Coordinates of C-alpha atoms in Angstrom, one line a residue:
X25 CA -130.0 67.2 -59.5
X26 CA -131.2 64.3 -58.7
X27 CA -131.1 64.0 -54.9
X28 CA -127.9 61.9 -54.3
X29 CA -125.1 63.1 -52.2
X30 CA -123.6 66.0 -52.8
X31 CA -119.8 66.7 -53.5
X32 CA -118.5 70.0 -54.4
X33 CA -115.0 70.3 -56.5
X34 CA -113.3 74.2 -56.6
X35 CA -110.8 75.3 -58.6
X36 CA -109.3 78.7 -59.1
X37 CA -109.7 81.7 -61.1
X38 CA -106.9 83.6 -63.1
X39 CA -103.6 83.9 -61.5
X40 CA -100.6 85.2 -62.5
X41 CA -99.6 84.0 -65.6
X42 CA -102.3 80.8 -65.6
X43 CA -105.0 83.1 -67.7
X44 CA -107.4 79.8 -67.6
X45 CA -106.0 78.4 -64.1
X46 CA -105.3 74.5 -65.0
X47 CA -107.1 73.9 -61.6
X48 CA -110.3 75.4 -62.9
X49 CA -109.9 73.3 -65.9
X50 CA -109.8 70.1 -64.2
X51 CA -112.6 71.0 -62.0
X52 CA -114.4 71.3 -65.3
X53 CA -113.4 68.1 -66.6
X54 CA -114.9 66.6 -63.5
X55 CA -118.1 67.8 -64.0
X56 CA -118.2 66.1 -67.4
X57 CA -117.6 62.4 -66.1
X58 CA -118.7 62.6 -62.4
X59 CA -118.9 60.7 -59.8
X60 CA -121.5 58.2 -60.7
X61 CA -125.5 57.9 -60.5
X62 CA -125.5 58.9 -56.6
X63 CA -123.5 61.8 -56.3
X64 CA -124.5 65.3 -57.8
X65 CA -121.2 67.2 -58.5
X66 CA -121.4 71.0 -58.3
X67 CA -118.3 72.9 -59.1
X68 CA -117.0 76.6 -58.3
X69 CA -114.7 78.8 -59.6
X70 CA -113.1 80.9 -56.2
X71 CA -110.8 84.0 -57.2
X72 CA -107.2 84.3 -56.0
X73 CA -108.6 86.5 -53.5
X74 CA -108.5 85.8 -49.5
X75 CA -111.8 87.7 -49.0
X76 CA -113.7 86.3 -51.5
X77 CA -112.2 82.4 -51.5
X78 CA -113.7 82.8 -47.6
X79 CA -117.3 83.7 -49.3
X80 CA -117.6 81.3 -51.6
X81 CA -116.2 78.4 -49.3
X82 CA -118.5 79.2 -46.2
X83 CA -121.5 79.7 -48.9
X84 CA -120.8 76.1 -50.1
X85 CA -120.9 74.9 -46.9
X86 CA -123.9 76.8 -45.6
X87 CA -126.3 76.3 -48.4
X88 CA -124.8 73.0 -50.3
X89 CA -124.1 71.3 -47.4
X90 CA -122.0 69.0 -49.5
X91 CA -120.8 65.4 -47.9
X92 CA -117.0 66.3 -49.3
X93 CA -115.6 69.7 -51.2
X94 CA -112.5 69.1 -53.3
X95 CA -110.4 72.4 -53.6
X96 CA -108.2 72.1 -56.5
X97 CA -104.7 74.3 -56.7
X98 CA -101.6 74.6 -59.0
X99 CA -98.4 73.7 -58.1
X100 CA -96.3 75.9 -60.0
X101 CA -93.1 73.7 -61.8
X102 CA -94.5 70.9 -60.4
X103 CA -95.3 67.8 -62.6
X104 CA -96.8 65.7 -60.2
X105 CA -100.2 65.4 -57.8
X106 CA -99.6 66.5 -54.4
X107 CA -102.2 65.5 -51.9
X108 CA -102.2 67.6 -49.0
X109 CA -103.4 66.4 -45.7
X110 CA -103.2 69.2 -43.6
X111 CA -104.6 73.0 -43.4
X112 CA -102.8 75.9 -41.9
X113 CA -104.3 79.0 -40.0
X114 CA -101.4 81.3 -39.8
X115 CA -98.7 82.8 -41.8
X116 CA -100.6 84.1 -44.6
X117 CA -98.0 87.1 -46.0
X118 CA -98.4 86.7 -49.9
X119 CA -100.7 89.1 -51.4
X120 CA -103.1 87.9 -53.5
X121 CA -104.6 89.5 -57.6
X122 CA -106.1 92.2 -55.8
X123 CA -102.6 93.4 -53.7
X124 CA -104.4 92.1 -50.8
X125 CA -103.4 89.9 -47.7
X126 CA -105.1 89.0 -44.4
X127 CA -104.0 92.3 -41.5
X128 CA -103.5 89.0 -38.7
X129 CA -102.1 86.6 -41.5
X130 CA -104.8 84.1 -40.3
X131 CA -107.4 82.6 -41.7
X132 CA -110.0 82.3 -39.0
X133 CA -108.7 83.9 -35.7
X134 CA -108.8 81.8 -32.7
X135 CA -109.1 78.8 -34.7
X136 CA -106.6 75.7 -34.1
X137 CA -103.1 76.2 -35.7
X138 CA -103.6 73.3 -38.1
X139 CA -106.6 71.1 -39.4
X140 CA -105.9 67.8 -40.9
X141 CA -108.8 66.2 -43.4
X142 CA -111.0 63.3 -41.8
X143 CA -109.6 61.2 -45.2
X144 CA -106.2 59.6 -45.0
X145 CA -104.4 61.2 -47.4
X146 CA -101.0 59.4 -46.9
X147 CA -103.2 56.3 -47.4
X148 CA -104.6 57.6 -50.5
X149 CA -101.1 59.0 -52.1
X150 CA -99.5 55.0 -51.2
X151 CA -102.6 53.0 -53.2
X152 CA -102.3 55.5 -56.3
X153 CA -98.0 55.2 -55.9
X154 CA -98.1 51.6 -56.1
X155 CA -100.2 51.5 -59.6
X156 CA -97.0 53.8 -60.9
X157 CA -99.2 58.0 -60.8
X158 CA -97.5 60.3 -60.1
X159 CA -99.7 61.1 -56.6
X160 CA -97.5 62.0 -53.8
X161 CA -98.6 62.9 -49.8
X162 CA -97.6 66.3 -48.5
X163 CA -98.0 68.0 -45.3
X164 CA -97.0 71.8 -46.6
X165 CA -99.5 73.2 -49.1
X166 CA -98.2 76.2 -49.3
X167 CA -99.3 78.8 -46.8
X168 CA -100.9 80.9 -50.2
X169 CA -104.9 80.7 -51.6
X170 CA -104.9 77.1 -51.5
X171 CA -104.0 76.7 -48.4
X172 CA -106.0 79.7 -46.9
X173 CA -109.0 77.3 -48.8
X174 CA -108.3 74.4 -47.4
X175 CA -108.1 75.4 -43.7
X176 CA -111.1 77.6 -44.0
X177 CA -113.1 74.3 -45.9
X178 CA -111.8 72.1 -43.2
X179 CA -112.9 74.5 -40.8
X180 CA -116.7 75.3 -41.3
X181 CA -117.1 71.4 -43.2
X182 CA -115.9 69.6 -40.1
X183 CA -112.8 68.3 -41.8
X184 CA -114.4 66.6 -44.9
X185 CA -112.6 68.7 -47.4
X186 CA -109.6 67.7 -49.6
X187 CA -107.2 69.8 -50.8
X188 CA -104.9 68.4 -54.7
X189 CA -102.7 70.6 -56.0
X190 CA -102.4 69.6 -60.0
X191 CA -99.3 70.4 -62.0
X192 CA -98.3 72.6 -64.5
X193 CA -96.1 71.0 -66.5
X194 CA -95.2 67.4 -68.0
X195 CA -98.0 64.9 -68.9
X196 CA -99.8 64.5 -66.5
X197 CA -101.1 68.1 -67.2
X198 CA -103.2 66.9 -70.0
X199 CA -106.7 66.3 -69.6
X200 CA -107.0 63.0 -70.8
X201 CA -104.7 61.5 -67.8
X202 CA -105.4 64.2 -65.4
X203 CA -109.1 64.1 -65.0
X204 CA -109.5 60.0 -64.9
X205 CA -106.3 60.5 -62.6
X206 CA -108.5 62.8 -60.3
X207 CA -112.0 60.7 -60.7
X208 CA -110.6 57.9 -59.3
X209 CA -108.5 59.5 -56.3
X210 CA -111.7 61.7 -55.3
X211 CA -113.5 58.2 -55.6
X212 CA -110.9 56.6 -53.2
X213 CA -111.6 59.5 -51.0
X214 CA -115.2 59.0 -50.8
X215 CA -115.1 55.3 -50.3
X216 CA -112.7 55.7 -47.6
X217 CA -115.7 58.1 -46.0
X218 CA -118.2 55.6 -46.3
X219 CA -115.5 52.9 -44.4
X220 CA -113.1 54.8 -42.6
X221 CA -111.1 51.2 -42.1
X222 CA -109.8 51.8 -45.5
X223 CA -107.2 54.1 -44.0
X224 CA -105.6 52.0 -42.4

C-alpha cells in the first residue's frame, strides 16, 4: 500500500453452475493492472450468501473506508456489460447456496426503497456505446445477491458504490477484452468523482 486512495472491487464466490464465478475472475484481473500509481486496489471475494455479502460489504466500508467499491455480478445468458444505476431494498425471495433468504425480503429495514449511485451511470454506458463495447445502462439489477450488494454498498458508502454485471457468454467474456473493458469504465467512474460535471 502505498497511501493513495483507496478503491475496493468485489466479486462473487461459487454459484450454481459458475464453480470459479467469472465475476471473481475479473475482479482478479483488476488487481493485476490497477488503477494507476494513486489508487491502492483491494479486492474481495463475498459468498452468494445474504448474511454474509452484508458482513463483508459493511466491513469494507467500516475499516477500508474505500473512496468507491465496485461489486462485480454475472449476468447469466448475457453477453454484454450492464451497468446498473440503481439499488433495491425490497423483494428479496430467491434463496441463496445456503437455502437461505432474507424473513422481511429487505435488505436494510427502514431504509429508502431505492438508492441510486452518486456516478452517472447512463452517462458512463453512452461514452463506452459510442466507441462500439458492448456497455449498456440498466435500472433492474436483478432483485438477487447482486443487487442485495449493491443497495447494502450504496447504503453504508453514501452512494459511491457501482454495481457491473459481466457476461457469461460470447467474447467479451475473455479476459483479455473484459478486464481493459472494465479498467477503463471504473476509470471513467472515478474521474467523474473527482468532476461530477462529467455527467452531464
Amino acid at each position: 500500500m502505498n497511501g493513495g486512495e483507496v478503491v475496493v472491487v468485489t466479486g462473487f464466490g461459487p454459484f450454481r453452475q459458475f464453480l470459479v464465478n467469472p465475476s471473481w475472475k475479473a475482479a482478479q484481473g483488476l488487481k493485476l493492472v490497477g488503477f494507476g500509481e494513486r489508487t491502492d486496489i483491494y479486492i474481495r471475494e463475498v459468498p452468494v450468501s445474504y448474511v454474509k455479502t452484508q458482513q463483508v460489504i459493511a466491513e469494507i466500508w467500516q475499516t477500508l473506508h474505500p473512496k468507491f467499491a465496485v461489486h462485480l455480478g454475472v449476468a447469466r445468458g448475457s453477453s454484454v456489460v450492464f451497468l446498473e444505476q440503481t439499488g433495491k431494498n425490497s423483494g428479496y425471495r430467491d434463496k441463496d447456496v445456503c437455502g437461505f433468504c432474507p424473513e422481511s425480503q429487505c435488505c436494510v429495514e427502514g431504509g429508502p426503497e431505492k438508492l441510486d449511485s452518486v456516478v452517472n451511470m447512463r452517462a458512463v454506458a453512452k461514452e463506452f456505446k459510442q466507441a462500439g463495447t458492448g456497455v449498456i445502462y440498466s435500472r433492474d439489477a436483478g432483485r438477487y445477491l447482486c443487487d442485495f450488494a449493491y443497495y447494502f454498498s450504496l447504503y453504508h458508502g453514501q452512494r459511491r458504490a457501482a454495481l457491473i454485471h459481466v457476461p457469461s457468454s460470447g467474447s467479451l467474456t475473455s479476459a483479455d477484452r473484459l478486464v481493459p473493458l472494465l479498467q477503463s469504465l471504473i476509470q471513467t467512474m472515478l474521474d467523474q468523482l473527482e468532476d461530477p460535471s462529467e455527467t452531464a
